[in-house]
Short mmCIF file of C-alpha atoms and ligand atoms in Angstrom, two decimals:
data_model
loop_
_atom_site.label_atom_id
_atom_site.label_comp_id
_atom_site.label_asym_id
_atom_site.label_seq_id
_atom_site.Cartn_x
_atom_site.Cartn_y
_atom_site.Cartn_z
CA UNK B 1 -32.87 -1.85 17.74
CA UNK B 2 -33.74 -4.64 16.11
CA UNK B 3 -30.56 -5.85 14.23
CA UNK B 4 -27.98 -7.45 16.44
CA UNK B 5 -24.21 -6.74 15.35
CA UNK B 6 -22.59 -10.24 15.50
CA UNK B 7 -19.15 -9.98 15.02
CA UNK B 8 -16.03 -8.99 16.86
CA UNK B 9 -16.10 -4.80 17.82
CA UNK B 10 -12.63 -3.55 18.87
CA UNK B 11 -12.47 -0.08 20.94
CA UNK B 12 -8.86 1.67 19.94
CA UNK B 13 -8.25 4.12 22.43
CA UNK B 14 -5.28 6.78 23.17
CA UNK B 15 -4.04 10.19 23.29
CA UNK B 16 -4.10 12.74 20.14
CA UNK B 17 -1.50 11.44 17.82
CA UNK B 18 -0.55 7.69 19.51
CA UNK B 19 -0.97 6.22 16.46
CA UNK B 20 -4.94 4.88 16.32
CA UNK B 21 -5.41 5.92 12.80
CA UNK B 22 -1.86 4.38 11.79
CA UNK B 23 -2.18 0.96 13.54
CA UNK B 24 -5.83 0.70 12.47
CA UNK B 25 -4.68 0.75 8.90
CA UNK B 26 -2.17 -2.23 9.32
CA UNK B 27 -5.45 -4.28 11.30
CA UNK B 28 -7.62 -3.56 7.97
CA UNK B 29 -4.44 -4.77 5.92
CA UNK B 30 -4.13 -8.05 8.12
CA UNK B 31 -7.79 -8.70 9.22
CA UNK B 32 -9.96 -7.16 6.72
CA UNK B 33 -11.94 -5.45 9.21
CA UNK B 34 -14.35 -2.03 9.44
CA UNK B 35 -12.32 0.82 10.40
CA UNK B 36 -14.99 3.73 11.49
CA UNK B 37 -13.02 6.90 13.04
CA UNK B 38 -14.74 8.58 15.04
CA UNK B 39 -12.64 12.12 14.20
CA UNK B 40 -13.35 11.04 10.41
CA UNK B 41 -16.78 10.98 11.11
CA UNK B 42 -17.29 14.31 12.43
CA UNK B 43 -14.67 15.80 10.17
CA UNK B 44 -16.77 14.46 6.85
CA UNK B 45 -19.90 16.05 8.76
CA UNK B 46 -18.17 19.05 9.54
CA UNK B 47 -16.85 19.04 5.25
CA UNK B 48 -20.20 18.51 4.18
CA UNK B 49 -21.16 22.27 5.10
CA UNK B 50 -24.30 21.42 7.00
CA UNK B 51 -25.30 24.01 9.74
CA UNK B 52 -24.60 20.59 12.51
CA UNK B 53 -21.33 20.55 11.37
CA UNK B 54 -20.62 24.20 11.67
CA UNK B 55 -20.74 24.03 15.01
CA UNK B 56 -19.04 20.29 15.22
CA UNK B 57 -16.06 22.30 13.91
CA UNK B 58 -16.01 24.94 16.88
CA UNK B 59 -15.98 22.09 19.10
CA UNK B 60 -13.52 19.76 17.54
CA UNK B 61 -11.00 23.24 16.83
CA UNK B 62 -11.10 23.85 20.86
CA UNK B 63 -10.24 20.30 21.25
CA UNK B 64 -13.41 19.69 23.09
CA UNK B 65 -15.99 16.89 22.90
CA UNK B 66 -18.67 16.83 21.04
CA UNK B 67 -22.12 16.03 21.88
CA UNK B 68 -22.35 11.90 23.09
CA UNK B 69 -25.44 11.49 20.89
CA UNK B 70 -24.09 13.03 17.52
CA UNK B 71 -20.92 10.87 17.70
CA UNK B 72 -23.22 7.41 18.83
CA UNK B 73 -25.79 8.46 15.64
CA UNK B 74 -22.70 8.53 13.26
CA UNK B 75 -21.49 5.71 14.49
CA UNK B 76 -24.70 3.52 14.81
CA UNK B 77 -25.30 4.44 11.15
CA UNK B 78 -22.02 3.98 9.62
CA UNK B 79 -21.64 0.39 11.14
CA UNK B 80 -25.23 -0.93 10.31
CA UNK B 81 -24.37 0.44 6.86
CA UNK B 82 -21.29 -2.02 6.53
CA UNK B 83 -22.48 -4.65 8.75
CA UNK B 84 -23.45 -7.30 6.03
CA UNK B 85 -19.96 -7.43 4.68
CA UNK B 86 -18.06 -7.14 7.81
CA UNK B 87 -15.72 -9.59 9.50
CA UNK B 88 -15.31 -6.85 12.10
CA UNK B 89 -15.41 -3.74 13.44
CA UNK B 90 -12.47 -1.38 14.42
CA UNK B 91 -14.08 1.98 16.42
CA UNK B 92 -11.21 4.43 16.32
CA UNK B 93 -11.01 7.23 18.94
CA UNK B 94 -14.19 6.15 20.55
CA UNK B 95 -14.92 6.00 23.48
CA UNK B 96 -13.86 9.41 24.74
CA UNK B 97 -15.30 9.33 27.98
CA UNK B 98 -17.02 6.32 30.29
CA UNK B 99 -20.40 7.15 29.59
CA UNK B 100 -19.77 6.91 25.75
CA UNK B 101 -18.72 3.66 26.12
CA UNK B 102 -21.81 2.63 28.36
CA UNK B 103 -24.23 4.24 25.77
CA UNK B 104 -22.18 2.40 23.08
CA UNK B 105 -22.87 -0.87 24.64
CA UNK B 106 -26.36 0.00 25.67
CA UNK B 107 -27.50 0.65 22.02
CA UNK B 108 -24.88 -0.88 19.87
CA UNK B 109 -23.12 -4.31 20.99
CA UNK B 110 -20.59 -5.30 23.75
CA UNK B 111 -16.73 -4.43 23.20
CA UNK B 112 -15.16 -7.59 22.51
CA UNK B 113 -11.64 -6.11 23.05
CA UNK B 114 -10.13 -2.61 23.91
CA UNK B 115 -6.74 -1.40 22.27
CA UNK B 116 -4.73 1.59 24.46
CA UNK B 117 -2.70 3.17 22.11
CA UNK B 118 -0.34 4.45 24.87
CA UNK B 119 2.25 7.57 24.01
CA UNK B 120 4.07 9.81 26.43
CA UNK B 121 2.62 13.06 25.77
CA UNK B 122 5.90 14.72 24.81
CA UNK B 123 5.57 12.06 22.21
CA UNK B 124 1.96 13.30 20.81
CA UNK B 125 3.19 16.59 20.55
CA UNK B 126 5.86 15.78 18.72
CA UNK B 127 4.34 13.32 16.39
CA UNK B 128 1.29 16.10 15.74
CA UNK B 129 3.28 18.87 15.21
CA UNK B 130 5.26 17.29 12.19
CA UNK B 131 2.27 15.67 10.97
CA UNK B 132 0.77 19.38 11.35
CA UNK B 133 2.99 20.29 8.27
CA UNK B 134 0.77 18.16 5.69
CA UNK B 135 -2.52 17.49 7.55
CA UNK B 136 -4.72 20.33 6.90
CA UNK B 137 -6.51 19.55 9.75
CA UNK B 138 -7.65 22.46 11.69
CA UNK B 139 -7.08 21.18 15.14
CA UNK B 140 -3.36 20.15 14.51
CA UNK B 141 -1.86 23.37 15.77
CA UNK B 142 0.05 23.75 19.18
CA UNK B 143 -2.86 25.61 20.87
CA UNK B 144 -5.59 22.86 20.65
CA UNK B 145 -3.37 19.74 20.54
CA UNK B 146 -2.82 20.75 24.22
CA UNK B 147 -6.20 20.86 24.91
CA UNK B 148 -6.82 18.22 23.19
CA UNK B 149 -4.26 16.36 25.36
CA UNK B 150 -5.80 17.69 28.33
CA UNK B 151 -9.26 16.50 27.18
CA UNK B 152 -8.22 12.84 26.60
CA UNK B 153 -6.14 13.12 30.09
CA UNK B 154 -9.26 14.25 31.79
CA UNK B 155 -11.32 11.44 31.03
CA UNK B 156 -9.01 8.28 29.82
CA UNK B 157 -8.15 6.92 33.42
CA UNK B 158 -11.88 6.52 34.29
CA UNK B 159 -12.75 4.45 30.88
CA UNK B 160 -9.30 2.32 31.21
CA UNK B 161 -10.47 1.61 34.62
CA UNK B 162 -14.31 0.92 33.32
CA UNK B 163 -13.16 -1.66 30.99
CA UNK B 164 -9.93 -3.61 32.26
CA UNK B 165 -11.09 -6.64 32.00
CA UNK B 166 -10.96 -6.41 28.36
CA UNK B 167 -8.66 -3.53 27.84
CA UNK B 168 -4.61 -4.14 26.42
CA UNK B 169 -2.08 -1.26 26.65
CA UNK B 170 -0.35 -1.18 23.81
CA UNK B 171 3.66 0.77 24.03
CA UNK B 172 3.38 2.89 21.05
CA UNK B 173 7.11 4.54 21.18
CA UNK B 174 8.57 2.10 19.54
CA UNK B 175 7.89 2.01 15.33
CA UNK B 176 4.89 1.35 13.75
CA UNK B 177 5.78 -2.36 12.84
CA UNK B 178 6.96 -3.20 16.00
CA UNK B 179 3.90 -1.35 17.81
CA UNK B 180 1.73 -3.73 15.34
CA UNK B 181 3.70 -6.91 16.30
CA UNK B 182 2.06 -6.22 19.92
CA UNK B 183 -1.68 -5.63 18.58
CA UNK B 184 -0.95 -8.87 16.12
CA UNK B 185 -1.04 -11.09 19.53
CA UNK B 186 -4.18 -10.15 20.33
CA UNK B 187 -5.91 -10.00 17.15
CA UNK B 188 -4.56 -13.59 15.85
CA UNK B 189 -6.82 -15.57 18.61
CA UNK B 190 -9.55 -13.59 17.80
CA UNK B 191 -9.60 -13.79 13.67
CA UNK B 192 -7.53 -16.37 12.86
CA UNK B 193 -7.84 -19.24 15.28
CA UNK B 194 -11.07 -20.58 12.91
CA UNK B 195 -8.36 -23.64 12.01
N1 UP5 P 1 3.00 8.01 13.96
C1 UP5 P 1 2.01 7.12 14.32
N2 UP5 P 1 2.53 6.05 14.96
C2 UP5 P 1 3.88 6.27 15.02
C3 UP5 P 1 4.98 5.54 15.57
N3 UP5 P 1 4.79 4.36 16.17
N4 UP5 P 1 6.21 6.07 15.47
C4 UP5 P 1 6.40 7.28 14.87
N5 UP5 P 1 5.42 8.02 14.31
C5 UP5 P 1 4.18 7.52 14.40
O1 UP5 P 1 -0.58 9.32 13.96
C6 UP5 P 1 -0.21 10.66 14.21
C7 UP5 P 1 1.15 10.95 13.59
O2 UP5 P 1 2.14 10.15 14.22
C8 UP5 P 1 1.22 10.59 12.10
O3 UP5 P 1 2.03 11.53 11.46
C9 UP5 P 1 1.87 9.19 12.11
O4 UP5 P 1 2.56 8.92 10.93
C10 UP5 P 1 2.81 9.30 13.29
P1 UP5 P 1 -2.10 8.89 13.78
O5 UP5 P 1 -2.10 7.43 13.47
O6 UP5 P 1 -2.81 9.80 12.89
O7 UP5 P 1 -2.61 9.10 15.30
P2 UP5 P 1 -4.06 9.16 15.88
O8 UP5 P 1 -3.98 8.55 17.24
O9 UP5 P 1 -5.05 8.60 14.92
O10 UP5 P 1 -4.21 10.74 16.03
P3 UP5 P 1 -5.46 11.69 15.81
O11 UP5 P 1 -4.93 13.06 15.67
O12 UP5 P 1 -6.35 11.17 14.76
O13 UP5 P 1 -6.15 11.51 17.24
P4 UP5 P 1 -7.25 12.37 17.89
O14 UP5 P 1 -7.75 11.48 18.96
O15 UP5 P 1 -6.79 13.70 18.32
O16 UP5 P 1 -8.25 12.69 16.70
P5 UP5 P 1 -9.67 12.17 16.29
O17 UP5 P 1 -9.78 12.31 14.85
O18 UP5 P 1 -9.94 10.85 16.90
O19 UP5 P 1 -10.62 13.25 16.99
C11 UP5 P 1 -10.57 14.61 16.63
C12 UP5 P 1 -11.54 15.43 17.43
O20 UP5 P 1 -12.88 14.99 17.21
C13 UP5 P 1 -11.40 15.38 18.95
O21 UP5 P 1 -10.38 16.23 19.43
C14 UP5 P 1 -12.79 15.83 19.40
O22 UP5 P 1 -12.92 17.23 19.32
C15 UP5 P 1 -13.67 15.20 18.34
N6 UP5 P 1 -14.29 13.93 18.80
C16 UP5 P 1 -15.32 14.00 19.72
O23 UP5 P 1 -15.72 15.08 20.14
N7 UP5 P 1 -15.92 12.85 20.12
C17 UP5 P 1 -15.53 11.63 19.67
O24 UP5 P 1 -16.12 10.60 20.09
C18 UP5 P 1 -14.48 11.56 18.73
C19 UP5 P 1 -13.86 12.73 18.33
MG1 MG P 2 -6.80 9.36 13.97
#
């Protein structure tokens, strides 16, 4: 590939329902950066009625993975799309398992930083069910948010231990403000030390 991405890319990692999506909307408030979900992604593939995402939306409704190479394609697309006008890049729910993260940084760029969004699980559940009542997403009912707990538990201790080097748990019990206050401390060296 010839076009290099040059600015900061931030992995946010964690269970179904830690918070990802909510936290990544406070960074694009303070920083101004990219957000590209991952689950968005497939789920505007899946809404676009093509015959791929047909069967994206068997996968995603057993709380399975999808296929590495269709996630990497979206991604790869969607952030040399916005790359001339970004200060950033936030990569929400991605990667999944260690070898997404090694083809990530094969084809895409380096991680600068990794976010774990980290939730007991008795927390996801809880926070999935009640968002459950105004989602419409298909995956937020009891059956697949366990699997989908069991997927992310199957494969999260491997990538955590992949990247620790670069990798900050984040305690997500507490409120969303005060689980932001923790993510601000890393974020402010990176984007706003330019004094
Ligand atoms: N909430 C959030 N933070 C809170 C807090 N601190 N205190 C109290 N409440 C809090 O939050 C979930 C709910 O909790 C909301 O109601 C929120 O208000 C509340 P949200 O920010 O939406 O959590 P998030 O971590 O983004 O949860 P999400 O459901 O999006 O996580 P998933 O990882 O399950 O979903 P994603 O969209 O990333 O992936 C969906 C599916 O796509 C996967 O299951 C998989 O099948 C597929 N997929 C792949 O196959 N490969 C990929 O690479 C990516 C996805
Ligand atoms: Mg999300």
């Amino acid at each position: 590939m010839a076009q290099k991405i040059n600015v900061p890319i931030i992995w946010v990692l964690g269970g179904p329902g830690s918070g990802k999506g909510t936290q990544c909307d406070k960074m694009v408030a303070k920083y101004g950066l990219t957000h590209l979900s991952s689950g968005d992604l497939l789920r505007n593939e899946v809404s676009s009625g093509s015959s791929r995402g047909k069967e994206l939306s068997a996968v995603m409704e057993r709380g399975e993975l999808v296929s590495k190479q269709i996630v990497l394609d979206l991604l790869k697309e969607a952030m040399f799309k916005s790359l001339p006008n970004s200060k950033g890049f936030l990569i929400d729910g991605y990667p999944r398992e260690k070898e997404q993260g090694v083809l990530f940084e094969q084809q895409i760029g380096a991680a600068t930083l990794v976010l774990f969004i980290d939730a007991a699980e008795e927390t996801l559940v809880k926070r999935l069910l009640g968002r459950a009542l105004t989602s419409g997403r298909a995956d937020d009912n009891e059956e697949t948010i366990k699997k989908r707990i069991h997927t992310f538990n199957s494969n999260n201790d491997e990538i955590v231990n992949a990247y620790k080097n670069k990798l900050k748990r984040i305690n997500s019990e507490p409120a969303p403000d005060v689980v932001f206050k923790e993510i601000e401390k890393h974020l402010d060296p990176i984007f706003l030390s330019k004094l």
